[in-house]
């Protein structure tokens, strides 16, 4: 049965710095490996082009997003040092959007925020 979509979804697009593709793939493999044990992480996918990394992330709520950040906090600086953020879209409920605005400000990231109007998930 399908349910109302009330999740936080995050869609960053990064340009991988020259010569860093192998290193960023190794780090994303580690992030994904760690994420398997995170309660509340619904989806975390890394997709690559020749020059870019696209992430597709979904969490049941703001707390689950924090669990994810805590899981990878020791490798985030290295991760971000290999990338340039080109775009970031965050989709969530109005309440969660306000929380995510504070989170992204703390991380020094600008985003486009889209409030869920209607939808479903499996």
mmCIF file with all atom_site columns, C-alpha atoms in Angstrom:
data_model
loop_
_atom_site.group_PDB
_atom_site.id
_atom_site.type_symbol
_atom_site.label_atom_id
_atom_site.label_alt_id
_atom_site.label_comp_id
_atom_site.label_asym_id
_atom_site.label_entity_id
_atom_site.label_seq_id
_atom_site.pdbx_PDB_ins_code
_atom_site.Cartn_x
_atom_site.Cartn_y
_atom_site.Cartn_z
_atom_site.occupancy
_atom_site.B_iso_or_equiv
_atom_site.pdbx_formal_charge
_atom_site.auth_seq_id
_atom_site.auth_comp_id
_atom_site.auth_asym_id
_atom_site.auth_atom_id
_atom_site.pdbx_PDB_model_num
ATOM 1   C CA . UNK A 1 1   ? 0.000  0.000  0.000   1.00 0.00 ? 1   UNK A CA 1
ATOM 2   C CA . UNK A 1 2   ? 1.279  3.443  -0.857  1.00 0.00 ? 2   UNK A CA 1
ATOM 3   C CA . UNK A 1 3   ? 1.644  6.118  1.796   1.00 0.00 ? 3   UNK A CA 1
ATOM 4   C CA . UNK A 1 4   ? 1.842  9.889  1.827   1.00 0.00 ? 4   UNK A CA 1
ATOM 5   C CA . UNK A 1 5   ? 5.286  11.206 0.997   1.00 0.00 ? 5   UNK A CA 1
ATOM 6   C CA . UNK A 1 6   ? 6.497  13.151 4.018   1.00 0.00 ? 6   UNK A CA 1
ATOM 7   C CA . UNK A 1 7   ? 10.220 12.380 3.761   1.00 0.00 ? 7   UNK A CA 1
ATOM 8   C CA . UNK A 1 8   ? 13.213 14.664 3.484   1.00 0.00 ? 8   UNK A CA 1
ATOM 9   C CA . UNK A 1 9   ? 14.909 14.227 0.116   1.00 0.00 ? 9   UNK A CA 1
ATOM 10  C CA . UNK A 1 10  ? 18.238 15.801 -0.750  1.00 0.00 ? 10  UNK A CA 1
ATOM 11  C CA . UNK A 1 11  ? 19.648 16.079 -4.277  1.00 0.00 ? 11  UNK A CA 1
ATOM 12  C CA . UNK A 1 12  ? 23.166 17.551 -4.521  1.00 0.00 ? 12  UNK A CA 1
ATOM 13  C CA . UNK A 1 13  ? 25.116 17.768 -7.771  1.00 0.00 ? 13  UNK A CA 1
ATOM 14  C CA . UNK A 1 14  ? 28.881 18.136 -7.390  1.00 0.00 ? 14  UNK A CA 1
ATOM 15  C CA . UNK A 1 15  ? 31.669 18.672 -9.896  1.00 0.00 ? 15  UNK A CA 1
ATOM 16  C CA . UNK A 1 16  ? 34.514 16.352 -8.936  1.00 0.00 ? 16  UNK A CA 1
ATOM 17  C CA . UNK A 1 17  ? 37.833 18.190 -8.775  1.00 0.00 ? 17  UNK A CA 1
ATOM 18  C CA . UNK A 1 18  ? 40.368 17.215 -11.421 1.00 0.00 ? 18  UNK A CA 1
ATOM 19  C CA . UNK A 1 19  ? 42.127 13.951 -10.691 1.00 0.00 ? 19  UNK A CA 1
ATOM 20  C CA . UNK A 1 20  ? 39.881 13.115 -7.709  1.00 0.00 ? 20  UNK A CA 1
ATOM 21  C CA . UNK A 1 21  ? 37.319 10.751 -9.266  1.00 0.00 ? 21  UNK A CA 1
ATOM 22  C CA . UNK A 1 22  ? 38.870 7.549  -7.857  1.00 0.00 ? 22  UNK A CA 1
ATOM 23  C CA . UNK A 1 23  ? 39.186 9.109  -4.396  1.00 0.00 ? 23  UNK A CA 1
ATOM 24  C CA . UNK A 1 24  ? 35.595 10.381 -4.342  1.00 0.00 ? 24  UNK A CA 1
ATOM 25  C CA . UNK A 1 25  ? 34.268 6.996  -5.480  1.00 0.00 ? 25  UNK A CA 1
ATOM 26  C CA . UNK A 1 26  ? 36.144 5.342  -2.625  1.00 0.00 ? 26  UNK A CA 1
ATOM 27  C CA . UNK A 1 27  ? 34.675 7.794  -0.097  1.00 0.00 ? 27  UNK A CA 1
ATOM 28  C CA . UNK A 1 28  ? 31.121 7.433  -1.435  1.00 0.00 ? 28  UNK A CA 1
ATOM 29  C CA . UNK A 1 29  ? 31.496 3.641  -1.217  1.00 0.00 ? 29  UNK A CA 1
ATOM 30  C CA . UNK A 1 30  ? 32.417 4.087  2.456   1.00 0.00 ? 30  UNK A CA 1
ATOM 31  C CA . UNK A 1 31  ? 29.470 6.435  3.077   1.00 0.00 ? 31  UNK A CA 1
ATOM 32  C CA . UNK A 1 32  ? 27.097 3.933  1.492   1.00 0.00 ? 32  UNK A CA 1
ATOM 33  C CA . UNK A 1 33  ? 28.596 1.043  3.450   1.00 0.00 ? 33  UNK A CA 1
ATOM 34  C CA . UNK A 1 34  ? 28.106 2.902  6.725   1.00 0.00 ? 34  UNK A CA 1
ATOM 35  C CA . UNK A 1 35  ? 24.589 3.965  5.751   1.00 0.00 ? 35  UNK A CA 1
ATOM 36  C CA . UNK A 1 36  ? 23.272 0.420  5.652   1.00 0.00 ? 36  UNK A CA 1
ATOM 37  C CA . UNK A 1 37  ? 23.080 0.499  9.446   1.00 0.00 ? 37  UNK A CA 1
ATOM 38  C CA . UNK A 1 38  ? 21.377 3.871  9.739   1.00 0.00 ? 38  UNK A CA 1
ATOM 39  C CA . UNK A 1 39  ? 17.846 3.721  11.032  1.00 0.00 ? 39  UNK A CA 1
ATOM 40  C CA . UNK A 1 40  ? 15.695 6.206  9.141   1.00 0.00 ? 40  UNK A CA 1
ATOM 41  C CA . UNK A 1 41  ? 17.803 6.421  5.985   1.00 0.00 ? 41  UNK A CA 1
ATOM 42  C CA . UNK A 1 42  ? 15.474 5.335  3.191   1.00 0.00 ? 42  UNK A CA 1
ATOM 43  C CA . UNK A 1 43  ? 17.744 5.890  0.219   1.00 0.00 ? 43  UNK A CA 1
ATOM 44  C CA . UNK A 1 44  ? 21.315 6.906  -0.459  1.00 0.00 ? 44  UNK A CA 1
ATOM 45  C CA . UNK A 1 45  ? 22.551 6.570  -4.027  1.00 0.00 ? 45  UNK A CA 1
ATOM 46  C CA . UNK A 1 46  ? 25.723 7.876  -5.665  1.00 0.00 ? 46  UNK A CA 1
ATOM 47  C CA . UNK A 1 47  ? 25.664 8.308  -9.448  1.00 0.00 ? 47  UNK A CA 1
ATOM 48  C CA . UNK A 1 48  ? 28.587 9.480  -11.564 1.00 0.00 ? 48  UNK A CA 1
ATOM 49  C CA . UNK A 1 49  ? 29.204 11.052 -14.948 1.00 0.00 ? 49  UNK A CA 1
ATOM 50  C CA . UNK A 1 50  ? 32.703 11.693 -16.292 1.00 0.00 ? 50  UNK A CA 1
ATOM 51  C CA . UNK A 1 51  ? 32.980 14.876 -14.232 1.00 0.00 ? 51  UNK A CA 1
ATOM 52  C CA . UNK A 1 52  ? 30.130 14.888 -11.701 1.00 0.00 ? 52  UNK A CA 1
ATOM 53  C CA . UNK A 1 53  ? 28.740 13.149 -8.640  1.00 0.00 ? 53  UNK A CA 1
ATOM 54  C CA . UNK A 1 54  ? 24.989 13.216 -8.080  1.00 0.00 ? 54  UNK A CA 1
ATOM 55  C CA . UNK A 1 55  ? 23.554 12.040 -4.761  1.00 0.00 ? 55  UNK A CA 1
ATOM 56  C CA . UNK A 1 56  ? 19.990 10.956 -4.147  1.00 0.00 ? 56  UNK A CA 1
ATOM 57  C CA . UNK A 1 57  ? 19.201 10.847 -0.432  1.00 0.00 ? 57  UNK A CA 1
ATOM 58  C CA . UNK A 1 58  ? 15.967 10.344 1.502   1.00 0.00 ? 58  UNK A CA 1
ATOM 59  C CA . UNK A 1 59  ? 15.353 10.251 5.227   1.00 0.00 ? 59  UNK A CA 1
ATOM 60  C CA . UNK A 1 60  ? 12.215 9.574  7.244   1.00 0.00 ? 60  UNK A CA 1
ATOM 61  C CA . UNK A 1 61  ? 12.699 12.791 9.213   1.00 0.00 ? 61  UNK A CA 1
ATOM 62  C CA . UNK A 1 62  ? 15.148 15.420 10.404  1.00 0.00 ? 62  UNK A CA 1
ATOM 63  C CA . UNK A 1 63  ? 16.414 13.130 13.183  1.00 0.00 ? 63  UNK A CA 1
ATOM 64  C CA . UNK A 1 64  ? 17.360 10.473 10.615  1.00 0.00 ? 64  UNK A CA 1
ATOM 65  C CA . UNK A 1 65  ? 19.320 13.073 8.650   1.00 0.00 ? 65  UNK A CA 1
ATOM 66  C CA . UNK A 1 66  ? 21.285 13.815 11.827  1.00 0.00 ? 66  UNK A CA 1
ATOM 67  C CA . UNK A 1 67  ? 21.963 10.118 12.332  1.00 0.00 ? 67  UNK A CA 1
ATOM 68  C CA . UNK A 1 68  ? 23.437 10.053 8.828   1.00 0.00 ? 68  UNK A CA 1
ATOM 69  C CA . UNK A 1 69  ? 25.626 13.113 9.485   1.00 0.00 ? 69  UNK A CA 1
ATOM 70  C CA . UNK A 1 70  ? 26.896 11.570 12.724  1.00 0.00 ? 70  UNK A CA 1
ATOM 71  C CA . UNK A 1 71  ? 27.700 8.330  10.906  1.00 0.00 ? 71  UNK A CA 1
ATOM 72  C CA . UNK A 1 72  ? 29.950 10.071 8.377   1.00 0.00 ? 72  UNK A CA 1
ATOM 73  C CA . UNK A 1 73  ? 31.181 13.137 10.302  1.00 0.00 ? 73  UNK A CA 1
ATOM 74  C CA . UNK A 1 74  ? 34.783 11.904 10.370  1.00 0.00 ? 74  UNK A CA 1
ATOM 75  C CA . UNK A 1 75  ? 35.016 11.822 6.551   1.00 0.00 ? 75  UNK A CA 1
ATOM 76  C CA . UNK A 1 76  ? 32.885 14.821 5.548   1.00 0.00 ? 76  UNK A CA 1
ATOM 77  C CA . UNK A 1 77  ? 35.768 17.300 5.387   1.00 0.00 ? 77  UNK A CA 1
ATOM 78  C CA . UNK A 1 78  ? 37.726 15.044 3.044   1.00 0.00 ? 78  UNK A CA 1
ATOM 79  C CA . UNK A 1 79  ? 34.578 14.359 1.001   1.00 0.00 ? 79  UNK A CA 1
ATOM 80  C CA . UNK A 1 80  ? 33.787 18.046 0.493   1.00 0.00 ? 80  UNK A CA 1
ATOM 81  C CA . UNK A 1 81  ? 37.451 18.917 -0.220  1.00 0.00 ? 81  UNK A CA 1
ATOM 82  C CA . UNK A 1 82  ? 37.292 16.804 -3.406  1.00 0.00 ? 82  UNK A CA 1
ATOM 83  C CA . UNK A 1 83  ? 34.134 18.444 -4.753  1.00 0.00 ? 83  UNK A CA 1
ATOM 84  C CA . UNK A 1 84  ? 32.571 21.703 -5.854  1.00 0.00 ? 84  UNK A CA 1
ATOM 85  C CA . UNK A 1 85  ? 28.836 21.972 -5.187  1.00 0.00 ? 85  UNK A CA 1
ATOM 86  C CA . UNK A 1 86  ? 26.967 23.027 -8.332  1.00 0.00 ? 86  UNK A CA 1
ATOM 87  C CA . UNK A 1 87  ? 23.383 22.654 -7.137  1.00 0.00 ? 87  UNK A CA 1
ATOM 88  C CA . UNK A 1 88  ? 21.432 21.413 -4.156  1.00 0.00 ? 88  UNK A CA 1
ATOM 89  C CA . UNK A 1 89  ? 17.694 20.788 -3.984  1.00 0.00 ? 89  UNK A CA 1
ATOM 90  C CA . UNK A 1 90  ? 15.955 19.803 -0.757  1.00 0.00 ? 90  UNK A CA 1
ATOM 91  C CA . UNK A 1 91  ? 12.379 18.521 -0.802  1.00 0.00 ? 91  UNK A CA 1
ATOM 92  C CA . UNK A 1 92  ? 10.445 18.172 2.459   1.00 0.00 ? 92  UNK A CA 1
ATOM 93  C CA . UNK A 1 93  ? 7.450  19.279 4.486   1.00 0.00 ? 93  UNK A CA 1
ATOM 94  C CA . UNK A 1 94  ? 7.245  22.956 5.405   1.00 0.00 ? 94  UNK A CA 1
ATOM 95  C CA . UNK A 1 95  ? 8.346  22.191 8.979   1.00 0.00 ? 95  UNK A CA 1
ATOM 96  C CA . UNK A 1 96  ? 11.316 20.098 7.862   1.00 0.00 ? 96  UNK A CA 1
ATOM 97  C CA . UNK A 1 97  ? 12.320 22.707 5.277   1.00 0.00 ? 97  UNK A CA 1
ATOM 98  C CA . UNK A 1 98  ? 12.803 25.232 8.097   1.00 0.00 ? 98  UNK A CA 1
ATOM 99  C CA . UNK A 1 99  ? 15.005 22.735 9.970   1.00 0.00 ? 99  UNK A CA 1
ATOM 100 C CA . UNK A 1 100 ? 16.993 21.907 6.838   1.00 0.00 ? 100 UNK A CA 1
ATOM 101 C CA . UNK A 1 101 ? 17.614 25.602 6.132   1.00 0.00 ? 101 UNK A CA 1
ATOM 102 C CA . UNK A 1 102 ? 19.393 25.804 9.484   1.00 0.00 ? 102 UNK A CA 1
ATOM 103 C CA . UNK A 1 103 ? 21.322 22.593 8.748   1.00 0.00 ? 103 UNK A CA 1
ATOM 104 C CA . UNK A 1 104 ? 22.535 23.788 5.370   1.00 0.00 ? 104 UNK A CA 1
ATOM 105 C CA . UNK A 1 105 ? 23.549 27.160 6.824   1.00 0.00 ? 105 UNK A CA 1
ATOM 106 C CA . UNK A 1 106 ? 25.644 25.284 9.419   1.00 0.00 ? 106 UNK A CA 1
ATOM 107 C CA . UNK A 1 107 ? 27.240 23.246 6.619   1.00 0.00 ? 107 UNK A CA 1
ATOM 108 C CA . UNK A 1 108 ? 27.847 26.406 4.570   1.00 0.00 ? 108 UNK A CA 1
ATOM 109 C CA . UNK A 1 109 ? 25.671 25.180 1.694   1.00 0.00 ? 109 UNK A CA 1
ATOM 110 C CA . UNK A 1 110 ? 23.066 27.090 -0.274  1.00 0.00 ? 110 UNK A CA 1
ATOM 111 C CA . UNK A 1 111 ? 20.050 25.186 -1.568  1.00 0.00 ? 111 UNK A CA 1
ATOM 112 C CA . UNK A 1 112 ? 16.777 25.456 -3.388  1.00 0.00 ? 112 UNK A CA 1
ATOM 113 C CA . UNK A 1 113 ? 14.012 24.377 -1.008  1.00 0.00 ? 113 UNK A CA 1
ATOM 114 C CA . UNK A 1 114 ? 10.810 22.799 -2.317  1.00 0.00 ? 114 UNK A CA 1
ATOM 115 C CA . UNK A 1 115 ? 7.869  22.151 0.013   1.00 0.00 ? 115 UNK A CA 1
ATOM 116 C CA . UNK A 1 116 ? 5.963  18.947 -0.635  1.00 0.00 ? 116 UNK A CA 1
ATOM 117 C CA . UNK A 1 117 ? 2.489  19.741 -1.916  1.00 0.00 ? 117 UNK A CA 1
ATOM 118 C CA . UNK A 1 118 ? 1.235  16.215 -2.512  1.00 0.00 ? 118 UNK A CA 1
ATOM 119 C CA . UNK A 1 119 ? 2.633  12.787 -3.312  1.00 0.00 ? 119 UNK A CA 1
ATOM 120 C CA . UNK A 1 120 ? 3.032  9.163  -2.328  1.00 0.00 ? 120 UNK A CA 1
ATOM 121 C CA . UNK A 1 121 ? 5.713  6.573  -1.766  1.00 0.00 ? 121 UNK A CA 1
ATOM 122 C CA . UNK A 1 122 ? 5.849  2.823  -1.449  1.00 0.00 ? 122 UNK A CA 1
#
